Amino acid sequence: MTGKRFWSWLAVAFGGLYFLLPLVGMFDFSMRMQRGAYSFEAYRVVLADPQFQQTFGYSVVLALLTIVLGILIVVPTAYFVRLRFPGLRPVIEFITLLPLVIPPIVIVFGYIRIYNTSSILPLTGSWWGTNILLLFGYVMLSLPYMYRSVDTGLRTIDIASLTEAAQSLGAGWARILTVVILPNVFVSVLSGAFLTFAIVIGEYVFAALLNVDSFGPYMVWMGGNRAYEPSALAVIAFAITWACMGLIQLFTSFSKFSTVRR
Amino acid sequence: MAFLDIQHLEKSFGAMHVVKDFNLGVEKGEFVSFLGPSGCGKTTVLRMVAGFETPTSGAIRIDGQDMTCLPANRRNIGMVFQAYALFPNLTVEENIGFGLKVAGEGKVAIRSRVGEMLELIGLRQLGSRYPFQLSGGQQQRVALARALAPRPQVLLLDEPLSALDAKIRISLREEIRRIQRDLGITTIFVTHDQEEALSMSDRVVVMHQGIADQVATPFEIYNRPTTRFVAQFVGTLNLLEANVVDAAAGKVLLGEVPVSLNRPLPGRTGERISLAARPEIVTLGRSDGDHVVLAGRIADVHFLGSVIRIRVAVEGGHLSLDTFNQPDRPPPSLGTPVEVSVSHRDLLVLAA
Ligand SMILES: Nc1ncnc2c1ncn2[C@@H]1O[C@H](COP(=O)(O)OP(=O)(O)OP(=O)(O)O)[C@@H](O)[C@H]1O
Ligand SMILES: [Mg+2]
């Protein structure tokens, strides 16, 4: 083995340890709820907790709604920007990146100020209003991931020709978007969707400040009040995120048709 | 009024005037080609007919109906693109059936029409494949079937063969023409390949800088070009500069050789004009009668198979001429002194 190779291996090993050790430690700790024996007791307790079921279910529904709304907003926008206003692309891209630059706490304070009970649009005053506000907030948080992946997907197909071909065959905008464009960027949309799912499931700041009982605040509350269960929860959360990543890979490699022309 | 009627069509992109006073009438069932160099506006005219661009002014009518402001998806025009533009997520059958589905036809009707179209393009067995599983030639045939399936009034093809290799290009162009004849569909075919345009079309529109220079049959375009551009763009041309001696009587001076063309000339006495001759009307050796005879030397010999193209250096330039290959007569060697003859009647006269 040459010296160069040795050093690269060392770097990789160091990086691996840096990521893996805490995970292994956490997993190990989560298995020690019963004294003197390895067991999944902490997981059983967590999964059986009605509050877990309720907050987790709520977050899953919210994540799915976020994804649907995100697709409805992002796909047509990215499509028309590419097709009709290519000059606007840098502007739109910049706008979609803002949620990564502005801290969530700032955004949510802005929301609370604008939509509080004494404003013109008192969304925070009702259960429905708060949920809608949270949903819109999450759609915005997911924009950087959603827009980028959809835009990348659109780049791999010749949308101008496909659009014109569909138009000459009589199709209108709704059909072009749903039958021609969306299926061809479906894999990209999915990868954006899984990222969105992972983000929404664990989001804390928005939920806590809007006083919504979702999975994020539940995890934090657990962390403050229990010993072994938080580790189990963290492992579960990691597993969900990884499952999402894995699904992205799966869909990418097993899509039925390839958009890559030979 | 013609079936497809284009009148005074103009198009500007900003300050760039791309199409200028374009007029054309295409009869029902006719096959018309747009031929011209890159950037002359062929695609732009086609896209205005299809409805993808709005004309700056002018009118487009199909079967008497004004189409100028109708959106593309309500024109009932079939379009075939250079890059095929098949829907990658749909099978061949679904691609072909797309327009029928949009038109709201029933499942049974769609299936039978798709089968008919697959038969027409000879791809019966490939109906369930995806576009990426087909060769370029097969993809373009599917694109043609997809455009034809909803029975469009007019078929537009924008350089449909340019992405294919030479062999397939020729077989596919014959197939396109056969299908077009069978269906009797009014067709506009855009190309910058003159062989394609001349061999396929009922009429050819030669375009130059946004203007339709000449609209005529391939025979007319080739043998009686009306502008210098058409003469030079289509086919190979020998140009000889001449001085007009007597315009009314058709007498000119070609170098030192006096030539009588026996017809009135456009230029005035003393002006320079160009005499043009296709390679195939120039013959080796001295011909009697109405011929111009020039002396020269063999400068180059290209053996092309059935045809031999010979370049002869004459006074004031070169002349290319074509002779047929004859097994018992090898081509002359370089430098041999020869005489070449051109019939007066076949010499084209172009304003200098
Ligand atoms: N959308 C557009 N905006 C600005 N200019 C354009 C646009 N479309 C075409 N042009 C210009 O119009 C002119 C004619 O273009 P067009 O595509 O019609 O040429 P063409 O004859 O089809 O050429 P080619 O053989 O290369 O396809 C070109 O100079 C081109 O740059
Ligand atoms: Mg073109």
Short mmCIF file of C-alpha atoms in Angstrom, two decimals, chain A residues 157-158 161-173 175 179-180 183-184 256-262, chain B residues 47 52 72-73 77 79 81 83-89 98-99 101-102 130 132-135 139 146-147 150:
data_model
loop_
_atom_site.label_atom_id
_atom_site.label_comp_id
_atom_site.label_asym_id
_atom_site.label_seq_id
_atom_site.Cartn_x
_atom_site.Cartn_y
_atom_site.Cartn_z
CA ILE A 157 -36.02 16.52 -20.98
CA ASP A 158 -36.60 18.78 -23.95
CA SER A 161 -40.32 20.26 -28.03
CA LEU A 162 -42.47 18.00 -25.85
CA THR A 163 -44.78 20.91 -25.12
CA GLU A 164 -45.08 21.83 -28.78
CA ALA A 165 -45.62 18.21 -29.78
CA ALA A 166 -48.42 17.91 -27.24
CA GLN A 167 -49.93 21.23 -28.32
CA SER A 168 -49.96 20.26 -31.97
CA LEU A 169 -51.84 17.12 -30.92
CA GLY A 170 -54.48 19.30 -29.31
CA ALA A 171 -53.47 19.18 -25.65
CA GLY A 172 -54.08 22.14 -23.32
CA TRP A 173 -51.90 23.28 -20.41
CA ARG A 175 -53.02 17.96 -19.80
CA VAL A 179 -49.65 13.77 -18.67
CA VAL A 180 -46.44 14.94 -20.32
CA PRO A 183 -44.50 11.85 -15.30
CA ASN A 184 -41.19 12.71 -16.91
CA LYS A 256 -39.87 2.05 -15.79
CA PHE A 257 -38.62 4.20 -18.63
CA SER A 258 -35.49 6.17 -19.06
CA THR A 259 -35.66 9.79 -20.08
CA VAL A 260 -32.10 9.57 -21.32
CA ARG A 261 -32.06 9.33 -25.05
CA ARG A 262 -29.67 6.81 -26.51
CA ARG B 47 -43.89 27.56 -36.65
CA PHE B 52 -46.12 28.35 -32.09
CA ALA B 72 -51.70 25.77 -31.68
CA ASN B 73 -53.80 23.15 -29.92
CA ILE B 77 -52.11 20.45 -37.69
CA MET B 79 -46.07 18.34 -36.65
CA PHE B 81 -39.75 17.61 -35.22
CA ALA B 83 -35.45 15.70 -32.48
CA TYR B 84 -38.51 13.37 -32.68
CA ALA B 85 -40.01 14.79 -29.42
CA LEU B 86 -41.70 11.52 -28.50
CA PHE B 87 -43.10 11.42 -24.99
CA PRO B 88 -40.48 9.37 -23.11
CA ASN B 89 -42.94 8.13 -20.49
CA PHE B 98 -52.11 10.63 -27.64
CA GLY B 99 -53.85 12.97 -30.08
CA LYS B 101 -57.17 10.53 -26.58
CA VAL B 102 -57.01 14.32 -26.38
CA TYR B 130 -40.69 2.86 -24.99
CA PHE B 132 -35.62 4.94 -25.75
CA GLN B 133 -35.78 1.33 -26.92
CA LEU B 134 -36.06 2.39 -30.58
CA SER B 135 -33.50 3.48 -33.15
CA GLN B 139 -38.52 6.95 -33.42
CA ARG B 146 -48.36 10.16 -33.95
CA ALA B 147 -48.76 13.32 -36.02
CA PRO B 150 -55.69 12.38 -35.43
#
